[in-house]
Coordinates of C-alpha atoms in Angstrom, one line a residue:
M1 CA -114.2 -219.6 -25.4
R2 CA -112.2 -216.4 -25.2
T3 CA -113.3 -215.8 -21.6
R4 CA -112.5 -219.4 -20.5
G5 CA -109.1 -219.0 -22.2
R6 CA -108.3 -215.9 -20.2
K7 CA -109.4 -217.7 -17.0
H8 CA -107.2 -220.6 -17.8
Y9 CA -104.3 -218.3 -18.5
F10 CA -104.9 -216.5 -15.3
L11 CA -105.1 -219.7 -13.3
E12 CA -101.8 -220.9 -14.8
L13 CA -100.2 -217.6 -14.0
I14 CA -101.5 -217.9 -10.4
T15 CA -100.2 -221.5 -10.2
I16 CA -96.8 -220.4 -11.5
V17 CA -96.6 -217.5 -9.0
I18 CA -97.6 -219.7 -6.1
G19 CA -95.1 -222.3 -7.2
I20 CA -92.3 -219.7 -7.2
L21 CA -93.3 -218.3 -3.8
M22 CA -93.4 -221.8 -2.4
S23 CA -90.0 -222.4 -3.8
F24 CA -88.7 -219.2 -2.2
F25 CA -90.4 -220.2 1.1
I26 CA -88.9 -223.7 1.1
T27 CA -85.4 -222.4 0.1
E28 CA -85.6 -219.8 2.9
W29 CA -86.8 -222.3 5.4
R30 CA -84.0 -224.7 4.5
E31 CA -81.5 -221.8 4.8
N32 CA -82.9 -220.8 8.2
Q33 CA -82.6 -224.5 9.3
K34 CA -79.0 -224.6 8.1
H35 CA -78.1 -221.3 9.8
E36 CA -79.8 -222.4 13.1
K37 CA -77.8 -225.7 13.0
A38 CA -74.6 -223.8 12.3
E39 CA -75.3 -221.4 15.1
L40 CA -75.9 -224.3 17.5
N41 CA -72.6 -225.8 16.5
Y42 CA -70.7 -222.6 16.9
I43 CA -72.2 -221.9 20.3
S44 CA -71.4 -225.5 21.4
N45 CA -67.9 -225.4 20.1
L46 CA -67.1 -222.0 21.6
K47 CA -68.3 -223.2 25.0
E48 CA -66.3 -226.5 24.8
E49 CA -63.1 -224.7 23.7
I50 CA -63.4 -222.0 26.4
L51 CA -64.1 -224.4 29.2
S52 CA -61.4 -226.9 27.9
D53 CA -58.7 -224.3 28.8
T54 CA -59.7 -224.4 32.5
T55 CA -57.6 -227.4 33.6
Q56 CA -54.5 -226.1 31.8
I57 CA -54.9 -222.7 33.4
H58 CA -55.1 -224.1 36.9
E59 CA -52.0 -226.1 36.3
E60 CA -50.2 -223.1 34.8
I61 CA -51.1 -221.1 37.9
K62 CA -49.5 -223.8 40.1
V63 CA -46.3 -223.6 38.1
L64 CA -46.1 -219.8 38.2
D65 CA -46.8 -219.8 41.9
F66 CA -44.0 -222.3 42.5
I67 CA -41.6 -220.0 40.5
A68 CA -42.7 -216.9 42.4
R69 CA -42.4 -218.6 45.8
G70 CA -39.1 -219.9 44.8
A71 CA -37.8 -216.5 43.9
D72 CA -39.0 -215.3 47.3
S73 CA -37.2 -218.1 49.0
I74 CA -34.0 -217.4 47.2
L75 CA -34.2 -213.6 47.8
N76 CA -34.8 -214.2 51.5
I77 CA -32.3 -217.0 52.0
Q78 CA -30.4 -217.1 55.3
S79 CA -26.9 -218.3 55.6
D80 CA -27.8 -221.3 57.7
E81 CA -30.2 -222.5 55.0
R82 CA -27.3 -223.3 52.7
R83 CA -26.7 -226.4 54.8
Y84 CA -30.0 -227.7 53.6
P85 CA -29.9 -226.7 49.9
D86 CA -32.3 -229.1 48.2
S87 CA -35.4 -226.9 48.1
I88 CA -33.4 -223.8 47.3
R89 CA -31.6 -225.6 44.5
M90 CA -34.9 -226.7 43.1
Y91 CA -36.2 -223.1 43.3
F92 CA -33.0 -221.8 41.7
L93 CA -33.3 -224.2 38.7
S94 CA -37.0 -223.4 38.2
Q95 CA -36.5 -219.7 37.7
P96 CA -35.6 -219.6 34.0
Q97 CA -39.2 -220.7 33.0
Y98 CA -41.9 -218.8 31.2
S99 CA -45.6 -219.4 30.5
T100 CA -46.2 -221.2 27.2
L101 CA -49.9 -222.0 27.8
P102 CA -51.6 -222.5 24.4
L103 CA -55.2 -221.4 24.5
R104 CA -57.6 -222.9 21.9
Q105 CA -59.1 -220.4 19.5
T106 CA -60.1 -222.5 16.5
T107 CA -63.8 -221.8 16.5
Y108 CA -63.3 -218.1 17.2
R109 CA -60.8 -217.7 14.4
E110 CA -63.1 -219.6 12.1
L111 CA -65.9 -217.2 12.9
Q112 CA -63.6 -214.3 12.1
Q113 CA -62.2 -215.7 8.9
T114 CA -65.4 -216.9 7.4
G115 CA -67.5 -213.9 8.5
E116 CA -70.0 -216.3 10.0
S117 CA -70.2 -214.4 13.3
K118 CA -73.3 -213.0 11.8
L119 CA -74.9 -216.4 12.5
I120 CA -74.8 -215.7 16.3
S121 CA -78.2 -214.1 16.8
N122 CA -77.5 -213.0 20.4
R123 CA -75.4 -209.9 19.6
E124 CA -74.7 -209.2 23.3
L125 CA -73.3 -212.7 23.7
L126 CA -71.2 -212.3 20.6
R127 CA -69.8 -209.0 21.9
E128 CA -68.8 -210.8 25.1
V129 CA -67.1 -213.6 23.2
I130 CA -65.1 -211.0 21.2
E131 CA -64.2 -209.1 24.3
Y132 CA -62.9 -212.3 25.9
Y133 CA -60.6 -213.2 23.0
E134 CA -59.6 -209.7 21.9
N135 CA -59.1 -208.3 25.4
T136 CA -58.6 -211.0 28.1
V137 CA -56.8 -213.6 26.0
W138 CA -54.8 -210.9 24.1
Q139 CA -53.6 -209.3 27.3
I140 CA -52.4 -212.7 28.7
K141 CA -50.6 -213.4 25.4
E142 CA -48.9 -210.0 25.5
Y143 CA -47.7 -210.6 29.1
N144 CA -46.5 -214.1 28.3
D145 CA -44.5 -212.8 25.3
I146 CA -42.9 -210.2 27.5
D147 CA -42.1 -212.8 30.2
K148 CA -40.7 -215.1 27.6
N149 CA -38.4 -212.4 26.2
M150 CA -37.1 -211.5 29.6
V151 CA -36.3 -215.1 30.5
L152 CA -34.7 -215.9 27.2
N153 CA -32.8 -212.6 26.7
E154 CA -31.9 -211.8 30.3
L155 CA -32.3 -214.5 32.9
I156 CA -31.0 -217.5 31.0
P157 CA -28.0 -215.5 29.6
Y158 CA -27.2 -214.4 33.2
Y159 CA -27.4 -218.0 34.4
S160 CA -25.1 -219.1 31.5
A161 CA -22.5 -216.4 32.2
N162 CA -22.4 -216.5 36.0
F163 CA -23.4 -220.0 37.2
D164 CA -21.8 -223.4 36.7
L165 CA -25.1 -225.4 36.8
K166 CA -23.3 -228.7 37.2
K167 CA -21.6 -227.3 40.3
V168 CA -24.8 -225.8 41.5
V169 CA -26.5 -229.1 41.3
A170 CA -23.7 -230.9 43.0
E171 CA -22.7 -228.4 45.7
F172 CA -25.0 -225.4 45.4
S173 CA -22.1 -223.1 45.7
T174 CA -22.9 -219.7 44.0
D175 CA -23.5 -216.1 44.8
L176 CA -27.3 -215.6 45.2
Q177 CA -26.9 -212.1 46.5
A178 CA -25.4 -210.4 43.4
I179 CA -27.4 -207.2 42.7
Q180 CA -28.1 -208.0 39.1
F181 CA -29.3 -211.5 40.0
V182 CA -31.5 -210.1 42.8
N183 CA -33.0 -207.6 40.4
L184 CA -33.7 -210.3 37.8
L185 CA -35.4 -212.6 40.4
T186 CA -37.4 -209.7 41.8
Y187 CA -38.7 -208.8 38.3
N188 CA -39.3 -212.5 37.6
K189 CA -41.3 -212.9 40.8
N190 CA -43.4 -209.8 40.3
F191 CA -44.1 -210.6 36.7
K192 CA -45.2 -214.2 37.6
K193 CA -47.6 -212.8 40.2
V194 CA -49.1 -210.5 37.6
Q195 CA -49.6 -213.5 35.3
I196 CA -51.2 -215.5 38.1
F197 CA -53.6 -212.6 38.7
L198 CA -54.5 -212.4 35.0
Y199 CA -55.0 -216.2 34.8
R200 CA -57.3 -216.1 37.8
E201 CA -59.3 -213.3 36.2
Q202 CA -59.5 -215.3 33.1
L203 CA -61.0 -218.3 35.0
K204 CA -63.7 -216.0 36.3
K205 CA -64.5 -214.8 32.8
I206 CA -64.5 -218.4 31.5
K207 CA -67.0 -219.4 34.2
E208 CA -69.3 -216.5 33.4
L209 CA -69.1 -216.8 29.6
G210 CA -69.4 -220.6 29.7
Q211 CA -72.6 -220.3 31.6
K212 CA -74.0 -217.8 29.2
L213 CA -73.0 -219.9 26.2
Q214 CA -74.7 -223.0 27.8
E215 CA -77.9 -221.0 28.5
E216 CA -77.9 -219.7 24.9
Y217 CA -77.3 -223.3 23.6
K218 CA -80.3 -224.6 25.5
G219 CA -82.4 -221.6 24.5
L220 CA -81.8 -222.4 20.8
G221 CA -83.0 -226.0 21.3
G222 CA -79.7 -227.7 22.1
E223 CA -79.7 -230.6 24.6

């Protein structure tokens, strides 16, 4: 009886241990499933957000190119062109603009704030995502802020102090060769060209990173 009692006790202990281990296994499996689903969602959302900026960037490049070409046209204006002022007037009025392109960063910020970037198992891909937002996007934002400050603090005040815009629109009678104005337009033109270059480089990175995110998504079982 004593021996059978010990065996019974031992079997109960084994059963309890197995039950605990199975519970741990099931809990871990569920956590892994949860993490894999979250990783898929993050990868998918990152890809969608990055690629969604493409159309806006292309449109922003067109606007910046128009401003830069407009500055060139004004700076190189010939006296006889003033008889046909419509295009020059349009270029003139377009100069006090700056880039305000908002880039979506919701998913990336969420990864940062929650610490869930650890769910991205491909560490090299995560590094490239961080590099994109902290270098490429940051650099563009810095240049856009500088451009905005120049336009708001220098170009627009110059327009207000020196040009009667109603008269410009009606007659296009103004001094477009003033040294300060020429310098402001030259700066504006060159800065817009730098922004165009940065946006085009961003488009290249978006294409590369978007492809890598898509490949990772499929590799993790996404459809």
